[in-house]
Amino acid sequence: MAASVSELLREIAELDEPLVELHSLKTAVNTVPLNALREVATGLRFGVLFNLLETDDREQIDVCVDILERLLQALEPIYLAQTYKLELQKGLQHSDDHVKVLALTQIGRIAESIDAVVLVLGSLELLKEMIHCIGGERISVANEAIKSLSRIAQNKAGLDALFTTSTLQDLKDVMGINDVVRYRVYELVLGIAVMSPASLEYCVNGSFITRLLGELAGDDVLIRATAIEMLTTLTQSQHGRLYLAQQGIIDRISNMIIGANSDPFSSFYLPNLVKFFGNLAMVDSPQQICERYPAFIEKVFEMIKGHEQTMIGVGLDTIGMLGSCLEGKQVLNKTGTAFQDVLRRLGSISCNASTDLRIRCLETIACLHSLPIDQQTEDLLGMTESWFHALHNHPMETFRSLSMQPFPEIHIGALKVFTAIAGQPWGQRLMISTPGFVEYIVDRTTEADKSSKDAKFALVKALVNTKTIAEIFGNQHYLQLRAYLQEGPYFVKAVATVAVEGGE
């Protein structure tokens, strides 16, 4: 089959209408294993395929792209750069977006090779074409350009090529096309900035970060919201967080939260302000962030207790994120009665809100109540138990009722809550004291789909893997649960059929 690839290429080069043969070649290259194809492809020239891209025939273009994608993928990056750099650069100028994506993808492969990327960095024209692709109409082309340029910027030579040559002005010129393209460039720059302190310095010196910060004070609330969302990227790195703190940006965003109550348009950007601090707290320190910026956690509580669906959802997700770690749980508990009010509100939302909010609420409740065995001190167990009872007057009965509902996501959400408390002695005591609950756990007929079966199995596994299960549940129930675990989530008991002679 490898030989037929060479033969078909030679045959195609001599034809005026090679569409049939191109389809045959596509089949051939997809049949040959990549390792075997590498030996063939390295000794061939694909110039005829690149030439066949110069047509208005969409089918011919698509088939050629599919073939080239496979053949070029078989080549080593250094050979690819040495042999086809000009063809790839020409592909960036092609009118068809599939050809542009093909070229950008292969340039991205070259950029991942230290030896090969040098050949790209030496061509400013190629870099400029890549930058211009960010400004294209098709998001697929822009995304691939951003991805490949990010790879180029992974070393000093790439940073120099992008930020200390004429390509810097190309980046700024592309930003002027429209708001959407401007934020694509911000996406590229911020993705580079989080790579290292040095890459952040390049981005700052190029004035991109300063310009983005300036958009926080703009009159357009949607642009302001997007700017906040983009800045959240910088919180992913320690040097990015340090920069934001040193520039007073974190204080500034905290003040925006405080001032949101007096801004009638704050609903457009407030969710992103909260998400910014939520991400910051999780990658830094929930305790430090919440104590230094109390307006953040106060606003989250306010959002959950309000009536705006979008705000409630963001508040639920944020509390769930904070409550997923021990430090976050302790921070929430320190707010005292304020969090008790939130817990009661969570109980209400889990039963009475829209389906989407109920699902997110159950996920949040599960995160809040999960407590790994190695963290189970007497105080922490008392804390999660008190939280659970604050949700409803009869929480076990309420969540049991939710677990019996026909909506799969709510059913699974309730099972996740049970799984969260299953590893804690107080949770097990509640389960065994609830009539019919153990029978419900081992009853496989209550789960109709794979996701539900997996959720029930996770609950059983959480119970069996604790040291207290036999003592609290009793040996008979423990053996039932262990048998369930050993049989797996999808076990079906065989039912014997008896043939009755003469029966109809």
Short mmCIF file of C-alpha atoms in Angstrom, two decimals:
data_model
loop_
_atom_site.label_atom_id
_atom_site.label_comp_id
_atom_site.label_asym_id
_atom_site.label_seq_id
_atom_site.Cartn_x
_atom_site.Cartn_y
_atom_site.Cartn_z
CA MET A 1 0.00 0.00 0.00
CA ALA A 2 2.94 2.35 0.70
CA ALA A 3 4.12 1.83 -2.89
CA SER A 4 0.70 2.79 -4.20
CA VAL A 5 1.01 6.18 -2.44
CA SER A 6 4.08 6.97 -4.53
CA GLU A 7 2.47 5.68 -7.71
CA LEU A 8 -0.72 7.68 -7.19
CA LEU A 9 1.26 10.87 -6.55
CA ARG A 10 3.13 10.42 -9.83
CA GLU A 11 -0.11 9.65 -11.67
CA ILE A 12 -1.89 12.71 -10.21
CA ALA A 13 0.93 14.98 -11.34
CA GLU A 14 0.17 14.10 -14.96
CA LEU A 15 -3.63 14.56 -14.84
CA ASP A 16 -5.72 17.65 -15.53
CA GLU A 17 -8.74 16.34 -13.56
CA PRO A 18 -7.33 14.12 -10.81
CA LEU A 19 -10.32 14.05 -8.41
CA VAL A 20 -10.90 10.28 -8.68
CA GLU A 21 -7.22 9.54 -8.13
CA LEU A 22 -7.13 12.00 -5.20
CA HIS A 23 -9.87 10.03 -3.46
CA SER A 24 -7.85 6.86 -4.06
CA LEU A 25 -4.77 8.52 -2.62
CA LYS A 26 -6.75 9.65 0.43
CA THR A 27 -7.80 6.05 1.05
CA ALA A 28 -4.22 4.87 0.60
CA VAL A 29 -2.59 7.31 3.02
CA ASN A 30 -5.20 6.60 5.68
CA THR A 31 -4.63 2.86 5.31
CA VAL A 32 -0.85 2.96 5.78
CA PRO A 33 0.28 3.11 9.45
CA LEU A 34 1.89 6.43 10.36
CA ASN A 35 5.32 4.90 10.99
CA ALA A 36 5.35 3.21 7.60
CA LEU A 37 4.00 6.34 5.94
CA ARG A 38 6.86 8.36 7.46
CA GLU A 39 9.41 6.39 5.47
CA VAL A 40 7.48 6.95 2.25
CA ALA A 41 6.59 10.59 2.87
CA THR A 42 10.15 11.65 3.72
CA GLY A 43 11.32 10.60 0.28
CA LEU A 44 8.49 12.25 -1.64
CA ARG A 45 7.66 15.78 -2.73
CA PHE A 46 4.09 16.94 -2.25
CA GLY A 47 4.34 20.00 -4.44
CA VAL A 48 1.66 18.66 -6.75
CA LEU A 49 -0.82 18.49 -3.86
CA PHE A 50 -0.08 22.06 -2.78
CA ASN A 51 -0.50 23.17 -6.41
CA LEU A 52 -3.88 21.43 -6.61
CA LEU A 53 -5.09 23.66 -3.76
CA GLU A 54 -5.13 26.55 -6.25
CA THR A 55 -8.65 25.91 -7.52
CA ASP A 56 -12.25 26.92 -6.99
CA ASP A 57 -13.31 23.27 -6.73
CA ARG A 58 -14.22 22.88 -3.06
CA GLU A 59 -14.22 19.09 -3.17
CA GLN A 60 -10.71 19.01 -4.63
CA ILE A 61 -9.49 21.38 -1.92
CA ASP A 62 -11.04 19.32 0.87
CA VAL A 63 -9.56 16.04 -0.41
CA CYS A 64 -6.12 17.62 -0.85
CA VAL A 65 -6.27 19.05 2.68
CA ASP A 66 -7.18 15.62 4.09
CA ILE A 67 -4.29 13.98 2.23
CA LEU A 68 -1.76 16.65 3.19
CA GLU A 69 -2.85 16.56 6.79
CA ARG A 70 -1.99 12.87 6.94
CA LEU A 71 1.25 13.09 4.94
CA LEU A 72 2.62 16.15 6.73
CA GLN A 73 1.75 14.62 10.10
CA ALA A 74 4.08 11.75 9.19
CA LEU A 75 7.05 14.09 8.72
CA GLU A 76 9.49 15.09 11.46
CA PRO A 77 9.12 18.81 12.34
CA ILE A 78 12.66 19.69 11.26
CA TYR A 79 12.17 18.06 7.83
CA LEU A 80 8.76 19.68 7.52
CA ALA A 81 10.23 23.14 8.19
CA GLN A 82 13.17 22.66 5.85
CA THR A 83 11.10 21.32 2.97
CA TYR A 84 7.67 22.96 3.11
CA LYS A 85 8.02 26.27 4.93
CA LEU A 86 7.20 28.33 1.83
CA GLU A 87 4.20 26.14 0.97
CA LEU A 88 2.87 26.54 4.53
CA GLN A 89 3.35 30.30 4.38
CA LYS A 90 1.45 30.38 1.10
CA GLY A 91 -1.28 28.29 2.73
CA LEU A 92 -1.80 31.06 5.29
CA GLN A 93 -2.81 33.36 2.43
CA HIS A 94 -5.26 30.89 0.90
CA SER A 95 -8.91 31.90 0.54
CA ASP A 96 -10.14 28.59 2.01
CA ASP A 97 -10.15 28.37 5.81
CA HIS A 98 -9.42 24.63 5.83
CA VAL A 99 -6.12 25.29 4.06
CA LYS A 100 -5.25 28.01 6.59
CA VAL A 101 -6.00 25.70 9.51
CA LEU A 102 -3.85 22.99 7.91
CA ALA A 103 -0.91 25.39 7.55
CA LEU A 104 -1.29 26.78 11.06
CA THR A 105 -1.51 23.30 12.59
CA GLN A 106 1.71 22.20 10.90
CA ILE A 107 3.50 25.41 11.88
CA GLY A 108 2.39 24.68 15.43
CA ARG A 109 4.11 21.28 15.19
CA ILE A 110 7.26 22.98 13.98
CA ALA A 111 7.09 25.45 16.88
CA GLU A 112 7.18 22.58 19.39
CA SER A 113 10.60 21.50 18.11
CA ILE A 114 13.57 23.51 19.40
CA ASP A 115 15.56 22.68 16.27
CA ALA A 116 12.77 23.34 13.78
CA VAL A 117 11.27 26.52 15.23
CA VAL A 118 14.44 28.47 14.37
CA LEU A 119 13.51 28.18 10.71
CA VAL A 120 10.14 29.81 11.42
CA LEU A 121 11.56 32.58 13.59
CA GLY A 122 13.82 33.61 10.75
CA SER A 123 10.80 34.46 8.59
CA LEU A 124 9.04 37.62 9.74
CA GLU A 125 6.68 37.40 6.79
CA LEU A 126 5.42 34.03 7.96
CA LEU A 127 4.88 35.37 11.49
CA LYS A 128 2.99 38.36 10.10
CA GLU A 129 0.70 36.08 8.10
CA MET A 130 -0.01 34.09 11.25
CA ILE A 131 -0.87 37.28 13.12
CA HIS A 132 -3.20 38.38 10.33
CA CYS A 133 -5.01 35.04 10.68
CA ILE A 134 -6.10 36.17 14.15
CA GLY A 135 -8.14 38.85 12.45
CA GLY A 136 -9.99 36.47 10.14
CA GLU A 137 -13.73 35.92 10.28
CA ARG A 138 -13.56 32.20 11.10
CA ILE A 139 -12.95 31.50 14.78
CA SER A 140 -11.38 28.12 13.91
CA VAL A 141 -8.61 29.88 11.97
CA ALA A 142 -8.08 32.49 14.70
CA ASN A 143 -7.92 29.85 17.44
CA GLU A 144 -5.35 27.82 15.54
CA ALA A 145 -3.27 30.95 14.94
CA ILE A 146 -3.38 31.81 18.66
CA LYS A 147 -2.37 28.26 19.55
CA SER A 148 0.58 28.20 17.14
CA LEU A 149 1.83 31.68 18.07
CA SER A 150 1.66 30.69 21.75
CA ARG A 151 3.92 27.74 21.01
CA ILE A 152 6.37 29.99 19.20
CA ALA A 153 6.54 32.23 22.29
CA GLN A 154 7.65 29.41 24.58
CA ASN A 155 11.30 30.48 24.44
CA LYS A 156 13.26 33.73 24.41
CA ALA A 157 13.90 33.63 20.66
CA GLY A 158 10.17 33.37 20.02
CA LEU A 159 9.38 36.18 22.46
CA ASP A 160 11.96 38.37 20.76
CA ALA A 161 10.49 37.59 17.34
CA LEU A 162 6.98 38.55 18.44
CA PHE A 163 7.64 41.50 20.75
CA THR A 164 10.90 43.17 19.66
CA THR A 165 10.51 43.22 15.87
CA SER A 166 8.06 44.75 13.42
CA THR A 167 5.59 41.97 14.25
CA LEU A 168 4.78 43.85 17.47
CA GLN A 169 3.18 46.57 15.39
CA ASP A 170 1.36 43.91 13.36
CA LEU A 171 -0.20 42.62 16.57
CA LYS A 172 -1.32 46.13 17.48
CA ASP A 173 -2.64 46.79 13.98
CA VAL A 174 -4.72 43.62 14.01
CA MET A 175 -6.27 44.73 17.30
CA GLY A 176 -7.78 47.68 15.48
CA ILE A 177 -10.01 45.53 13.25
CA ASN A 178 -12.85 45.26 15.81
CA ASP A 179 -13.61 44.46 19.45
CA VAL A 180 -13.73 40.70 18.87
CA VAL A 181 -10.30 40.58 17.25
CA ARG A 182 -8.85 42.87 19.91
CA TYR A 183 -9.82 40.37 22.57
CA ARG A 184 -8.38 37.52 20.52
CA VAL A 185 -5.04 39.31 20.70
CA TYR A 186 -5.51 39.79 24.44
CA GLU A 187 -6.16 36.05 24.70
CA LEU A 188 -2.88 35.35 22.91
CA VAL A 189 -0.91 37.85 24.98
CA LEU A 190 -2.29 36.71 28.33
CA GLY A 191 -1.68 33.07 27.42
CA ILE A 192 1.94 34.02 26.80
CA ALA A 193 2.14 36.20 29.92
CA VAL A 194 1.35 33.34 32.32
CA MET A 195 4.17 31.18 30.94
CA SER A 196 6.94 32.84 32.97
CA PRO A 197 7.90 36.13 34.66
CA ALA A 198 10.04 36.92 31.62
CA SER A 199 7.16 36.40 29.18
CA LEU A 200 4.94 38.63 31.34
CA GLU A 201 7.58 41.35 31.13
CA TYR A 202 7.57 41.15 27.33
CA CYS A 203 3.78 41.53 27.31
CA VAL A 204 3.88 44.45 29.75
CA ASN A 205 6.62 46.22 27.78
CA GLY A 206 4.51 45.80 24.65
CA SER A 207 1.81 47.84 26.46
CA PHE A 208 -0.85 45.14 25.95
CA ILE A 209 -1.54 44.60 29.65
CA THR A 210 -1.77 48.33 30.32
CA ARG A 211 -4.25 48.71 27.51
CA LEU A 212 -6.36 45.86 28.85
CA LEU A 213 -6.37 47.38 32.32
CA GLY A 214 -7.57 50.62 30.81
CA GLU A 215 -10.65 48.84 29.49
CA LEU A 216 -11.80 48.17 33.06
CA ALA A 217 -12.79 51.82 33.29
CA GLY A 218 -14.54 51.97 29.92
CA ASP A 219 -18.18 53.01 29.46
CA ASP A 220 -19.12 49.81 27.61
CA VAL A 221 -20.16 47.37 30.36
CA LEU A 222 -19.82 44.35 28.07
CA ILE A 223 -16.23 45.26 27.22
CA ARG A 224 -15.61 45.83 30.91
CA ALA A 225 -16.98 42.37 31.69
CA THR A 226 -14.78 40.78 29.03
CA ALA A 227 -11.71 42.62 30.31
CA ILE A 228 -12.30 41.23 33.80
CA GLU A 229 -12.70 37.75 32.38
CA MET A 230 -9.44 38.10 30.45
CA LEU A 231 -7.55 39.32 33.52
CA THR A 232 -8.61 36.19 35.36
CA THR A 233 -6.10 34.36 33.16
CA LEU A 234 -3.25 36.12 34.99
CA THR A 235 -4.37 34.62 38.31
CA GLN A 236 -3.30 31.19 37.02
CA SER A 237 0.38 31.96 37.66
CA GLN A 238 2.12 33.19 40.79
CA HIS A 239 3.98 35.91 38.90
CA GLY A 240 0.68 36.99 37.32
CA ARG A 241 -0.99 37.30 40.72
CA LEU A 242 2.00 39.22 42.06
CA TYR A 243 1.78 41.64 39.14
CA LEU A 244 -1.95 42.19 39.65
CA ALA A 245 -1.37 42.88 43.35
CA GLN A 246 1.55 45.22 42.74
CA GLN A 247 -0.42 47.20 40.17
CA GLY A 248 -3.36 47.53 42.58
CA ILE A 249 -5.66 45.66 40.19
CA ILE A 250 -7.00 43.25 42.82
CA ASP A 251 -7.92 46.17 45.09
CA ARG A 252 -9.49 47.89 42.12
CA ILE A 253 -11.67 44.89 41.27
CA SER A 254 -12.67 44.59 44.94
CA ASN A 255 -13.80 48.22 44.85
CA MET A 256 -15.81 47.46 41.71
CA ILE A 257 -17.67 44.77 43.69
CA ILE A 258 -18.36 47.28 46.47
CA GLY A 259 -19.59 49.86 43.97
CA ALA A 260 -21.77 47.39 42.07
CA ASN A 261 -24.80 48.12 44.27
CA SER A 262 -24.98 51.66 42.95
CA ASP A 263 -24.45 50.71 39.29
CA PRO A 264 -27.67 49.75 37.45
CA PHE A 265 -25.58 47.91 34.83
CA SER A 266 -23.50 45.88 37.29
CA SER A 267 -25.35 42.66 36.43
CA PHE A 268 -23.39 42.59 33.16
CA TYR A 269 -19.97 42.43 34.79
CA LEU A 270 -20.58 41.40 38.42
CA PRO A 271 -20.49 37.64 37.67
CA ASN A 272 -17.02 38.03 36.16
CA LEU A 273 -15.85 40.03 39.18
CA VAL A 274 -16.94 37.19 41.45
CA LYS A 275 -15.39 34.55 39.18
CA PHE A 276 -12.13 36.52 39.25
CA PHE A 277 -11.95 36.38 43.04
CA GLY A 278 -13.16 32.78 43.13
CA ASN A 279 -10.32 31.69 40.88
CA LEU A 280 -7.88 33.87 42.78
CA ALA A 281 -8.90 32.32 46.09
CA MET A 282 -8.50 28.76 44.85
CA VAL A 283 -5.05 29.20 43.31
CA ASP A 284 -3.77 31.42 46.12
CA SER A 285 -5.37 31.04 49.56
CA PRO A 286 -9.12 31.09 50.28
CA GLN A 287 -8.48 32.39 53.77
CA GLN A 288 -6.17 35.23 52.76
CA ILE A 289 -8.31 36.34 49.83
CA CYS A 290 -11.63 36.19 51.71
CA GLU A 291 -10.23 37.95 54.78
CA ARG A 292 -8.43 40.64 52.81
CA TYR A 293 -11.36 41.22 50.45
CA PRO A 294 -14.50 40.61 52.54
CA ALA A 295 -16.66 42.30 49.90
CA PHE A 296 -16.12 39.21 47.72
CA ILE A 297 -17.65 36.64 50.05
CA GLU A 298 -20.38 39.05 51.17
CA LYS A 299 -21.39 39.56 47.55
CA VAL A 300 -21.44 35.81 46.90
CA PHE A 301 -23.81 35.27 49.83
CA GLU A 302 -25.96 38.14 48.60
CA MET A 303 -26.15 36.64 45.11
CA ILE A 304 -27.29 33.26 46.43
CA LYS A 305 -29.97 34.83 48.61
CA GLY A 306 -31.23 37.01 45.76
CA HIS A 307 -33.70 36.22 42.96
CA GLU A 308 -31.65 36.77 39.78
CA GLN A 309 -31.12 33.35 38.19
CA THR A 310 -27.72 34.14 36.67
CA MET A 311 -26.41 35.60 39.92
CA ILE A 312 -27.67 32.64 41.95
CA GLY A 313 -25.91 30.24 39.60
CA VAL A 314 -22.58 32.06 39.84
CA GLY A 315 -22.93 32.24 43.62
CA LEU A 316 -23.64 28.51 43.86
CA ASP A 317 -20.65 27.61 41.69
CA THR A 318 -18.37 29.90 43.71
CA ILE A 319 -19.45 28.51 47.09
CA GLY A 320 -19.04 25.00 45.74
CA MET A 321 -15.55 25.80 44.52
CA LEU A 322 -14.52 27.34 47.85
CA GLY A 323 -16.13 24.51 49.82
CA SER A 324 -14.32 21.82 47.86
CA CYS A 325 -11.13 22.35 49.90
CA LEU A 326 -10.60 22.28 53.66
CA GLU A 327 -9.35 25.86 53.93
CA GLY A 328 -12.37 27.09 51.99
CA LYS A 329 -14.73 25.20 54.29
CA GLN A 330 -13.11 26.80 57.33
CA VAL A 331 -13.38 30.27 55.79
CA LEU A 332 -17.10 29.77 55.13
CA ASN A 333 -17.67 28.43 58.65
CA LYS A 334 -16.01 31.50 60.17
CA THR A 335 -18.78 33.70 58.76
CA GLY A 336 -21.11 32.14 61.36
CA THR A 337 -24.80 32.93 61.06
CA ALA A 338 -24.32 34.46 57.62
CA PHE A 339 -23.35 31.06 56.22
CA GLN A 340 -26.13 29.34 58.16
CA ASP A 341 -28.56 31.58 56.27
CA VAL A 342 -26.88 30.56 53.00
CA LEU A 343 -27.21 26.88 53.89
CA ARG A 344 -30.95 27.28 54.46
CA ARG A 345 -31.17 29.02 51.11
CA LEU A 346 -29.29 26.11 49.48
CA GLY A 347 -31.86 23.75 50.96
CA SER A 348 -34.66 25.78 49.43
CA ILE A 349 -33.00 26.06 46.00
CA SER A 350 -32.35 22.30 45.87
CA CYS A 351 -36.12 21.69 46.04
CA ASN A 352 -37.85 24.72 44.56
CA ALA A 353 -35.72 26.39 41.87
CA SER A 354 -35.36 25.73 38.14
CA THR A 355 -33.91 22.36 37.16
CA ASP A 356 -30.55 23.89 36.20
CA LEU A 357 -30.17 25.69 39.54
CA ARG A 358 -31.27 22.61 41.49
CA ILE A 359 -28.59 20.52 39.77
CA ARG A 360 -25.89 23.13 40.46
CA CYS A 361 -27.12 23.47 44.04
CA LEU A 362 -26.87 19.73 44.70
CA GLU A 363 -23.35 19.76 43.27
CA THR A 364 -22.48 22.62 45.64
CA ILE A 365 -23.98 20.82 48.65
CA ALA A 366 -21.94 17.72 47.80
CA CYS A 367 -18.72 19.77 47.57
CA LEU A 368 -19.42 21.47 50.90
CA HIS A 369 -20.01 18.20 52.74
CA SER A 370 -17.20 16.09 51.32
CA LEU A 371 -14.51 15.44 53.93
CA PRO A 372 -11.69 12.97 53.19
CA ILE A 373 -10.86 10.50 55.94
CA ASP A 374 -7.44 12.05 56.62
CA GLN A 375 -9.16 15.40 57.41
CA GLN A 376 -11.83 14.03 59.72
CA THR A 377 -11.23 15.64 63.10
CA GLU A 378 -13.98 15.82 65.68
CA ASP A 379 -14.45 19.55 65.06
CA LEU A 380 -14.65 19.21 61.29
CA LEU A 381 -17.07 16.29 61.48
CA GLY A 382 -19.24 18.36 63.81
CA MET A 383 -19.08 21.24 61.33
CA THR A 384 -20.25 19.23 58.29
CA GLU A 385 -22.95 17.54 60.33
CA SER A 386 -24.31 20.89 61.52
CA TRP A 387 -24.26 22.17 57.94
CA PHE A 388 -26.24 19.17 56.75
CA HIS A 389 -28.97 19.68 59.33
CA ALA A 390 -29.13 23.39 58.49
CA LEU A 391 -30.22 22.59 54.92
CA HIS A 392 -33.63 21.09 55.77
CA ASN A 393 -35.68 20.15 58.78
CA HIS A 394 -35.48 16.53 57.63
CA PRO A 395 -32.50 16.44 55.23
CA MET A 396 -32.28 12.65 54.74
CA GLU A 397 -35.94 12.39 53.79
CA THR A 398 -35.67 15.41 51.50
CA PHE A 399 -32.63 14.16 49.59
CA ARG A 400 -34.10 10.65 49.48
CA SER A 401 -37.16 12.16 47.82
CA LEU A 402 -34.93 13.99 45.31
CA SER A 403 -33.06 10.77 44.56
CA MET A 404 -36.36 9.14 43.56
CA GLN A 405 -37.29 11.83 41.03
CA PRO A 406 -37.43 10.91 37.33
CA PHE A 407 -35.01 13.69 36.29
CA PRO A 408 -31.62 11.93 35.89
CA GLU A 409 -29.47 14.96 36.76
CA ILE A 410 -31.37 15.66 40.00
CA HIS A 411 -31.41 11.95 40.86
CA ILE A 412 -27.62 11.80 40.38
CA GLY A 413 -27.14 15.08 42.26
CA ALA A 414 -28.88 13.65 45.31
CA LEU A 415 -26.71 10.50 45.10
CA LYS A 416 -23.63 12.74 45.08
CA VAL A 417 -24.82 14.39 48.29
CA PHE A 418 -25.22 10.95 49.91
CA THR A 419 -21.77 9.98 48.64
CA ALA A 420 -20.27 13.12 50.21
CA ILE A 421 -21.55 12.22 53.68
CA ALA A 422 -21.09 8.45 53.26
CA GLY A 423 -17.48 8.53 54.43
CA GLN A 424 -18.35 10.27 57.71
CA PRO A 425 -19.65 8.38 60.76
CA TRP A 426 -22.52 10.81 61.36
CA GLY A 427 -23.63 10.38 57.75
CA GLN A 428 -23.62 6.61 58.10
CA ARG A 429 -25.65 6.80 61.32
CA LEU A 430 -28.22 8.97 59.53
CA MET A 431 -28.43 6.45 56.69
CA ILE A 432 -28.90 3.39 58.88
CA SER A 433 -31.53 5.18 60.99
CA THR A 434 -33.57 6.15 57.90
CA PRO A 435 -36.13 3.39 57.24
CA GLY A 436 -35.58 1.60 53.94
CA PHE A 437 -32.44 3.54 53.05
CA VAL A 438 -30.01 0.62 53.03
CA GLU A 439 -32.47 -1.40 50.94
CA TYR A 440 -32.59 1.54 48.51
CA ILE A 441 -28.80 1.62 48.23
CA VAL A 442 -28.46 -2.05 47.28
CA ASP A 443 -31.49 -2.01 44.96
CA ARG A 444 -30.09 -1.90 41.43
CA THR A 445 -33.52 -1.47 39.81
CA THR A 446 -33.64 2.19 40.84
CA GLU A 447 -30.88 3.06 38.33
CA ALA A 448 -31.95 3.11 34.69
CA ASP A 449 -28.90 4.56 32.90
CA LYS A 450 -25.12 4.32 33.02
CA SER A 451 -24.57 7.65 34.78
CA SER A 452 -27.03 6.72 37.51
CA LYS A 453 -25.48 3.28 37.93
CA ASP A 454 -22.04 4.89 38.24
CA ALA A 455 -23.34 7.38 40.83
CA LYS A 456 -24.93 4.60 42.93
CA PHE A 457 -21.73 2.56 42.68
CA ALA A 458 -19.69 5.57 43.89
CA LEU A 459 -21.97 5.77 46.93
CA VAL A 460 -21.53 2.07 47.72
CA LYS A 461 -17.76 2.35 47.27
CA ALA A 462 -17.59 5.38 49.59
CA LEU A 463 -19.42 3.40 52.27
CA VAL A 464 -17.45 0.16 51.97
CA ASN A 465 -14.09 1.92 52.01
CA THR A 466 -14.57 3.30 55.54
CA LYS A 467 -13.48 1.69 58.79
CA THR A 468 -16.78 2.37 60.55
CA ILE A 469 -19.18 0.80 58.07
CA ALA A 470 -19.39 -2.69 59.63
CA GLU A 471 -19.80 -1.27 63.12
CA ILE A 472 -22.51 1.26 62.19
CA PHE A 473 -24.40 -0.66 59.48
CA GLY A 474 -24.05 -4.12 60.98
CA ASN A 475 -22.38 -7.14 59.47
CA GLN A 476 -25.33 -8.24 57.30
CA HIS A 477 -25.69 -4.86 55.54
CA TYR A 478 -21.92 -4.54 55.25
CA LEU A 479 -21.72 -7.90 53.43
CA GLN A 480 -24.52 -6.78 51.07
CA LEU A 481 -22.66 -3.60 50.23
CA ARG A 482 -19.36 -5.40 49.76
CA ALA A 483 -21.01 -7.89 47.41
CA TYR A 484 -22.45 -4.96 45.40
CA LEU A 485 -18.95 -3.48 45.15
CA GLN A 486 -17.41 -6.75 44.02
CA GLU A 487 -20.10 -7.32 41.39
CA GLY A 488 -19.49 -3.88 39.83
CA PRO A 489 -21.87 -1.10 38.78
CA TYR A 490 -23.52 -2.92 35.86
CA PHE A 491 -24.15 -6.37 37.36
CA VAL A 492 -27.42 -8.02 36.33
CA LYS A 493 -28.62 -11.07 38.21
CA ALA A 494 -29.41 -13.95 35.88
CA VAL A 495 -33.05 -15.07 35.89
CA ALA A 496 -33.72 -18.74 35.17
CA THR A 497 -36.57 -19.53 32.75
CA VAL A 498 -38.54 -22.77 33.01
CA ALA A 499 -40.25 -24.27 29.98
CA VAL A 500 -43.71 -25.67 30.69
CA GLU A 501 -44.68 -28.60 28.50
CA GLY A 502 -47.87 -27.92 26.59
CA GLY A 503 -47.91 -24.29 27.66
CA GLU A 504 -48.87 -21.56 25.26
#
